[in-house]
Amino acid sequence: MPKVDELDKWRRTHYSSDIAPNLDGKKVTVFGRVTSIREQGEITFIIVQDKCGILQITVKKSKAPKKVLDRIKDLNEHSILGVRGILKSIDKAPHGAEVIPSEIKVLDFVRKSLPFNPYKRELPSLDKRLDVRALDLRRPKAQAIFRIRNAILWSIRKFLIKKGYLEVNTPKIIASATEGGATLFPLLYYNREAFLAQSPQLYKEQLASCFEKVFEIAPIFRAEQFDTLKHLSEAISVDVEEAFVNYEDSMKLLEQLVCNSIEFVNKECKEDLDILKHKIKKSETPFKQFTYDETINILKSEGLDIEWGEDLSTISLKTYSEKISGFYFIKDWPTSLKAFYINPKKGKPEICESFDLMHGSLELSSGGTRVNTRKILETQLEMKDLDPEQFEYHLKTFDYGMPPHSGFGLGLDRLILVFTGLENIREVVLFPRDPTRLTP
Ligand code: AMO
């Protein structure tokens, strides 16, 4: 077996992206993973990938030191290398320069044949890839997806903090349901029953009463029995809540947030979007808005058998998305279809001040003006077969003065699907959770 070297005092001087012809003659230390080894006559070309891309190590047998030749003798693809050497400009190499090594450390090598080669075109099914996700994530496409994800997160945080929203962290172990009792994951909390949080809804409302403008980017847990391309048991939600505004203001903010992220990703992630062969279309602004009533009428005129008060089924949304492209809102939903904390309209309580942000047939976000009085909250909890007593820890805060407030929850993973042009939500999550997957 080949010997494994120690890292010792070696530290990186250059990433692959720093390498350039004008550094000709410079001493460098580079690290990375071998993606290919090619022998051409007396020259060995070793392509090494680091977090920024690839670089070329060129070993000429007649000129290389013996210790370098010894170290590359048993080298295999996917080994982990450290290389010290001199940069030499050369047109044909990536970034216009190659590294001529004076010393090579093999920091680790491959001990078993890989279940698949992440650098090859032919790949196994997503499920097989997810089983060894750490290997799958070496794929250039996967790397591009998660760099775009990172850019989206950064742009959202920057946007909200600049506008004066406070980033908060709320408990993920909670005492009662917020989004309907059927989708809770129960757990044992010492000697009591507790649940994983379905959303930070109640906490973000309480915090809006203290800090006025808050947001959280965190996991939400949904125990739904699904087998779709757009659901997860653990998803990331961007939750925003604000005092002294209503749902029209929340829609405006959400639209600005999405447009800002599109602009940022289009500017900062050009190469990654090219790798994915995807272009994010800028949607017309303001985003189109349809009331639930208008939506039902349009669907009826398309020949769908749908009654007022019904939720929009997958078929309804597919039909609708064939008529409307890009981002759009569906607002003013029946109160019966929305959660207990959404405010019914004055003089028309069967409709509530609510909205969903859609892209095609995909629901990206939902939000609304919140109920602001304890009495209505209690009535609505009972209407949803929820026990107000279980919510006392929340309801009592409404006794102490609660500003009017509104907000939304935006499904980050779904937004990334739109930004990357992918179809399966599991592709854009590092370690997805669904009813059949709990590892890795
Ligand atoms: P809702 O339940 O509609 O609203 O969730 C908000 C958004 O989160 C995303 N989402 C999911 N993504 C992947 N897998 C899931 N299982 C999943 N469930 C939800 C969707 C959805 O639009 N408290 C309210 C928000 C609010 O009113 O502020 C809520 O949770 O993109």
XYZ file of C-alpha atoms and ligand atoms in Angstrom:
471
model
C 0.000 0.000 0.000
C 1.281 3.488 -0.781
C 2.579 5.499 2.155
C 0.431 8.425 3.346
C 2.263 11.670 4.076
C 1.590 14.086 6.936
C 0.413 17.627 6.283
C 3.045 18.956 8.753
C 3.806 22.615 8.137
C 2.654 22.677 4.512
C 0.025 25.376 3.893
C -1.606 26.439 0.643
C -0.227 29.504 -1.107
C -2.525 29.448 -4.165
C -5.943 28.131 -5.170
C -6.392 26.951 -8.756
C -8.212 30.204 -9.520
C -5.128 32.231 -8.440
C -2.924 30.518 -11.000
C -2.082 32.754 -13.963
C 0.659 33.040 -16.610
C 2.031 36.256 -15.072
C 3.121 34.212 -12.022
C 5.689 32.380 -14.182
C 8.600 31.288 -11.990
C 6.717 31.677 -8.683
C 7.101 29.074 -5.906
C 3.664 27.662 -4.994
C 2.058 25.129 -2.656
C -1.245 23.747 -3.886
C -3.643 21.100 -2.587
C -6.527 19.131 -4.032
C -7.909 15.886 -5.347
C -6.604 14.066 -8.420
C -9.327 13.961 -11.083
C -7.230 12.448 -13.876
C -3.737 11.118 -14.612
C -2.566 11.012 -18.205
C 0.742 9.655 -19.496
C 2.009 11.126 -22.729
C 5.455 9.769 -23.654
C 7.786 10.727 -20.855
C 5.369 13.309 -19.394
C 2.688 12.667 -16.773
C -0.163 15.199 -16.540
C -1.980 15.169 -13.215
C -5.168 17.224 -13.016
C -5.970 18.316 -9.475
C -9.282 19.818 -8.350
C -9.578 22.212 -5.439
C -12.554 24.248 -4.236
C -12.086 26.799 -7.011
C -11.549 24.561 -10.050
C -8.739 22.559 -11.606
C -5.001 22.956 -12.095
C -2.353 20.947 -13.929
C 0.721 19.297 -12.434
C 3.248 18.319 -15.085
C 5.957 15.749 -14.340
C 8.756 15.214 -16.880
C 10.447 11.889 -16.075
C 13.890 12.996 -17.275
C 13.838 16.196 -15.191
C 11.719 15.491 -12.084
C 13.433 14.731 -8.738
C 13.444 11.029 -7.833
C 11.269 11.677 -4.726
C 8.549 13.142 -6.993
C 8.686 10.159 -9.373
C 8.492 7.801 -6.368
C 5.413 9.557 -5.018
C 3.441 9.466 -8.297
C 4.312 5.833 -9.075
C 1.219 4.334 -7.387
C -0.970 7.405 -7.593
C -4.616 6.772 -8.437
C -7.514 9.056 -9.348
C -9.288 10.711 -6.368
C -6.104 10.661 -4.230
C -5.483 13.767 -2.131
C -2.320 15.647 -3.037
C -0.154 18.450 -1.786
C 2.279 19.811 -4.367
C 5.163 22.233 -4.008
C 6.761 23.517 -7.145
C 7.309 26.312 -9.618
C 4.646 27.800 -11.858
C 5.394 27.777 -15.559
C 3.235 29.639 -18.024
C 1.955 27.479 -20.849
C -0.955 28.198 -23.179
C -2.517 24.754 -23.147
C -2.821 24.342 -19.349
C -5.904 25.413 -17.358
C -5.477 29.091 -16.315
C -2.497 29.326 -18.731
C 0.074 27.841 -16.328
C 1.187 24.498 -14.921
C 2.940 23.470 -11.710
C 6.337 21.759 -12.113
C 6.621 19.853 -8.815
C 9.726 19.769 -6.643
C 7.950 17.809 -3.897
C 4.669 15.890 -3.721
C 2.784 14.687 -0.645
C 0.116 12.008 -1.018
C -2.162 12.913 1.889
C -4.612 10.111 1.198
C -5.466 7.691 -1.569
C -8.463 5.627 -2.654
C -8.663 2.322 -0.792
C -11.733 0.799 -2.452
C -13.121 1.033 -5.947
C -15.684 3.836 -6.045
C -19.392 2.999 -6.543
C -19.355 5.589 -9.370
C -17.038 8.186 -10.797
C -18.371 11.677 -10.079
C -16.224 13.135 -12.857
C -17.765 10.968 -15.594
C -20.866 11.721 -17.644
C -22.696 8.468 -16.952
C -24.073 8.580 -13.429
C -26.313 6.230 -11.439
C -29.817 7.251 -10.280
C -30.214 10.105 -7.797
C -31.058 7.610 -5.038
C -27.810 5.701 -5.592
C -25.880 8.964 -5.663
C -27.529 10.168 -2.450
C -26.447 6.953 -0.711
C -22.851 8.196 -1.063
C -23.588 11.902 -1.127
C -20.068 12.963 -0.075
C -18.789 11.347 -3.281
C -21.663 12.708 -5.376
C -21.012 16.254 -4.148
C -17.614 16.195 -5.881
C -19.460 16.499 -9.228
C -18.860 19.905 -10.831
C -22.646 20.311 -11.260
C -23.284 19.616 -7.575
C -20.560 22.085 -6.647
C -22.219 24.692 -8.882
C -25.639 24.077 -7.264
C -24.311 24.632 -3.755
C -22.308 27.706 -4.712
C -25.539 29.159 -6.158
C -27.371 28.156 -2.963
C -24.713 29.965 -0.961
C -25.081 33.084 -3.139
C -28.873 33.072 -2.698
C -28.546 32.780 1.077
C -25.998 35.579 1.144
C -28.158 37.857 -1.035
C -31.259 37.249 1.121
C -29.390 37.942 4.366
C -27.746 41.056 2.963
C -31.061 42.335 1.571
C -33.005 41.863 4.809
C -30.292 43.110 7.176
C -29.826 46.219 5.016
C -33.545 46.877 5.340
C -33.304 46.708 9.129
C -34.590 43.176 9.828
C -33.046 41.398 12.802
C -31.888 37.814 12.223
C -33.293 35.581 14.970
C -33.100 31.924 16.012
C -36.204 30.307 17.461
C -36.629 26.895 19.137
C -36.934 23.826 16.960
C -38.233 21.693 19.828
C -41.737 22.944 20.469
C -44.861 22.163 22.455
C -47.707 22.536 19.901
C -48.611 22.510 16.206
C -48.662 25.683 14.124
C -49.431 24.371 10.662
C -51.961 21.602 11.344
C -51.640 18.684 13.718
C -51.238 15.916 11.141
C -47.755 16.874 9.988
C -45.906 16.864 13.316
C -42.860 14.783 14.202
C -43.282 13.835 17.860
C -40.320 13.299 20.152
C -39.659 12.595 23.786
C -38.547 15.726 25.628
C -37.347 14.397 29.004
C -40.629 12.934 30.280
C -42.995 14.946 28.073
C -44.172 14.817 24.487
C -42.756 17.514 22.261
C -42.503 18.090 18.500
C -40.072 19.295 15.857
C -41.063 22.793 14.731
C -43.217 22.926 11.593
C -42.407 26.633 11.301
C -41.247 29.499 13.538
C -44.676 31.092 13.060
C -45.703 31.858 16.637
C -42.214 32.874 17.736
C -41.677 35.206 14.809
C -45.006 36.891 15.581
C -44.043 37.348 19.236
C -40.631 38.672 18.181
C -42.197 41.147 15.739
C -43.965 42.605 18.775
C -40.548 43.171 20.427
C -38.197 43.959 17.513
C -40.711 45.027 14.801
C -38.753 43.510 11.873
C -37.344 39.976 12.163
C -36.271 37.104 9.928
C -35.043 33.567 10.389
C -33.459 31.105 7.957
C -33.820 27.677 9.514
C -35.179 24.144 9.101
C -38.889 23.390 9.232
C -40.053 19.806 9.793
C -43.101 18.313 8.082
C -44.199 14.731 8.723
C -46.129 14.476 5.451
C -46.414 11.179 3.582
C -45.333 12.427 0.185
C -43.648 11.046 -2.881
C -43.112 14.152 -4.979
C -40.218 16.107 -6.473
C -40.950 19.215 -4.396
C -41.455 18.040 -0.814
C -38.971 17.322 1.970
C -39.459 16.176 5.553
C -36.867 18.773 6.590
C -36.785 21.944 4.488
C -35.208 25.358 4.956
C -37.588 28.268 5.288
C -36.870 31.981 5.067
C -39.342 33.411 7.545
C -40.010 37.141 7.733
C -42.322 39.001 10.106
C -42.948 42.708 10.487
C -45.047 44.979 12.697
C -47.249 47.828 11.407
C -47.703 46.391 7.893
C -50.232 44.158 6.142
C -50.131 41.421 3.511
C -49.887 43.870 0.593
C -46.626 45.188 2.119
C -45.366 41.623 2.695
C -46.012 40.776 -0.959
C -44.028 43.844 -2.055
C -41.130 42.915 0.220
C -41.119 39.308 -1.001
C -41.135 40.443 -4.619
C -38.180 42.764 -3.985
C -36.322 40.019 -2.146
C -36.757 37.542 -5.016
C -35.819 40.104 -7.704
C -32.763 41.168 -5.703
C -31.596 37.543 -5.446
C -32.118 36.976 -9.187
C -29.996 40.020 -9.966
C -27.287 38.954 -7.513
C -27.083 35.348 -8.731
C -27.146 36.375 -12.413
C -24.213 38.711 -11.715
C -22.161 36.615 -9.291
C -22.787 33.036 -10.469
C -22.379 33.275 -14.254
C -19.926 30.351 -14.466
C -22.026 28.136 -12.207
C -25.197 28.877 -14.190
C -23.227 27.957 -17.341
C -22.200 24.643 -15.757
C -25.913 23.963 -15.125
C -26.793 25.312 -18.606
C -29.457 27.463 -16.972
C -30.525 31.080 -17.304
C -32.706 32.689 -14.637
C -35.350 34.742 -16.382
C -36.057 38.130 -14.869
C -39.783 38.213 -14.191
C -41.848 41.234 -15.074
C -42.529 43.433 -12.057
C -44.806 43.942 -10.301
C -45.494 40.191 -10.210
C -48.982 39.421 -11.452
C -51.590 39.021 -8.708
C -54.731 36.894 -8.998
C -57.330 36.489 -6.307
C -58.355 32.954 -5.387
C -61.806 33.760 -6.917
C -60.204 34.780 -10.237
C -58.076 31.635 -10.199
C -61.110 29.395 -9.672
C -62.967 31.146 -12.514
C -60.011 30.774 -14.881
C -59.705 27.080 -13.987
C -63.443 26.566 -14.520
C -63.212 28.239 -17.913
C -60.421 25.753 -18.727
C -62.939 22.963 -18.094
C -61.734 21.888 -14.638
C -64.314 20.558 -12.202
C -63.491 22.710 -9.187
C -65.660 24.326 -6.518
C -65.041 27.516 -4.530
C -63.441 26.561 -1.206
C -61.380 23.671 -2.598
C -57.601 23.775 -2.378
C -55.756 23.936 -5.707
C -54.757 20.414 -6.682
C -51.592 19.509 -8.581
C -53.663 19.237 -11.787
C -55.234 22.664 -11.186
C -51.826 24.240 -10.617
C -50.359 22.520 -13.716
C -53.253 23.836 -15.823
C -52.824 27.302 -14.337
C -49.071 27.361 -14.895
C -49.592 26.649 -18.603
C -51.397 29.987 -18.799
C -49.126 32.067 -16.545
C -45.350 32.110 -16.725
C -42.788 33.317 -14.196
C -43.564 34.463 -10.678
C -47.126 35.358 -9.665
C -49.243 35.681 -6.531
C -52.539 34.020 -5.685
C -54.139 36.036 -2.886
C -57.322 36.352 -0.808
C -57.772 32.654 -0.113
C -60.799 31.160 1.647
C -60.242 31.436 5.409
C -60.996 27.724 5.749
C -57.910 26.848 3.635
C -55.412 28.899 5.621
C -53.913 28.567 9.103
C -55.607 29.931 12.243
C -53.256 32.910 12.527
C -54.248 34.479 9.164
C -56.568 37.459 9.465
C -60.082 37.161 7.970
C -61.122 40.152 5.845
C -63.256 42.799 7.496
C -66.899 42.417 6.371
C -66.012 39.260 4.402
C -64.676 36.775 6.956
C -64.916 33.801 4.587
C -61.865 35.273 2.800
C -58.556 36.032 4.516
C -55.676 38.429 3.907
C -53.368 35.758 2.581
C -51.134 35.052 -0.405
C -49.036 32.364 -2.034
C -46.083 33.209 -4.259
C -46.027 30.817 -7.198
C -43.581 30.008 -9.979
C -45.287 27.913 -12.607
C -47.060 25.216 -10.638
C -44.659 25.434 -7.695
C -45.691 27.174 -4.473
C -42.657 29.059 -3.214
C -44.040 30.995 -0.310
C -47.136 31.721 1.684
C -47.958 34.517 4.052
C -50.523 37.012 5.203
C -51.728 39.593 7.665
C -51.929 38.010 11.103
C -54.829 37.864 13.505
C -54.137 40.516 16.084
C -56.533 39.757 18.897
C -56.672 36.864 21.286
C -60.405 36.397 20.874
C -60.300 35.822 17.112
C -57.254 33.590 17.508
C -59.142 31.424 20.017
C -62.179 31.177 17.732
C -60.038 30.261 14.740
C -58.076 27.674 16.739
C -61.351 26.002 17.715
C -62.570 26.120 14.117
C -59.419 24.183 13.145
C -60.008 21.629 15.934
C -57.003 22.905 17.877
C -57.121 23.397 21.626
C -56.553 27.058 22.686
C -55.236 25.839 26.037
C -52.280 24.254 24.262
C -51.446 27.685 22.846
C -51.755 29.652 26.100
C -48.004 30.408 26.122
C -48.591 32.242 22.837
C -52.087 33.641 23.342
C -51.144 35.444 26.549
C -48.699 37.675 24.682
C -51.741 39.097 22.879
C -53.033 40.366 26.236
C -50.058 42.666 26.662
C -50.359 44.809 23.516
C -49.625 43.395 20.054
C -48.961 45.615 17.033
C -50.675 44.740 13.744
C -48.254 42.532 11.825
C -47.750 40.477 8.687
C -45.159 38.172 7.152
C -44.319 35.181 5.029
C -42.420 31.908 4.877
C -40.385 31.282 1.724
C -39.256 27.738 0.904
C -35.541 28.190 0.226
C -35.030 24.764 -1.373
C -37.894 25.378 -3.797
C -36.536 28.816 -4.668
C -33.210 27.145 -5.479
C -35.020 24.722 -7.812
C -36.269 27.734 -9.779
C -32.835 29.402 -9.752
C -31.017 26.281 -10.934
C -33.634 24.961 -13.370
C -33.642 21.564 -11.659
C -36.727 19.461 -11.016
C -35.982 17.300 -8.012
C -35.694 19.153 -4.697
C -33.302 16.476 -3.387
C -30.662 17.683 -5.890
C -30.431 21.083 -4.172
C -30.214 19.811 -0.585
C -26.933 18.412 0.759
C -28.436 15.576 2.806
C -32.166 15.437 1.992
C -34.743 13.908 4.311
C -37.900 12.288 2.949
C -40.197 9.474 4.144
C -37.746 6.874 2.851
C -34.427 8.531 3.650
C -32.826 9.121 7.033
C -29.166 8.587 6.048
C -26.579 9.770 5.227
P -46.277 27.004 4.545
O -46.654 25.793 5.306
O -47.021 27.291 3.288
O -46.449 28.310 5.449
O -44.718 26.944 4.253
C -44.042 28.050 3.653
C -43.232 27.584 2.461
O -42.293 26.589 2.875
C -42.096 25.646 1.834
N -42.452 24.307 2.316
C -41.826 23.182 1.954
N -40.772 22.961 1.152
C -40.363 21.679 0.973
N -40.953 20.608 1.562
C -42.019 20.789 2.385
N -42.569 19.723 2.972
C -42.496 22.121 2.605
N -43.491 22.652 3.347
C -43.451 23.976 3.149
C -43.015 26.053 0.683
C -44.054 26.910 1.376
O -44.646 27.859 0.502
N -46.034 29.757 8.726
C -46.364 29.788 7.322
C -45.684 30.918 6.593
C -46.185 32.296 7.005
O -47.396 32.522 6.940
O -45.354 33.122 7.378
C -45.967 28.449 6.712
O -45.242 27.674 7.266
O -42.262 26.787 -0.259
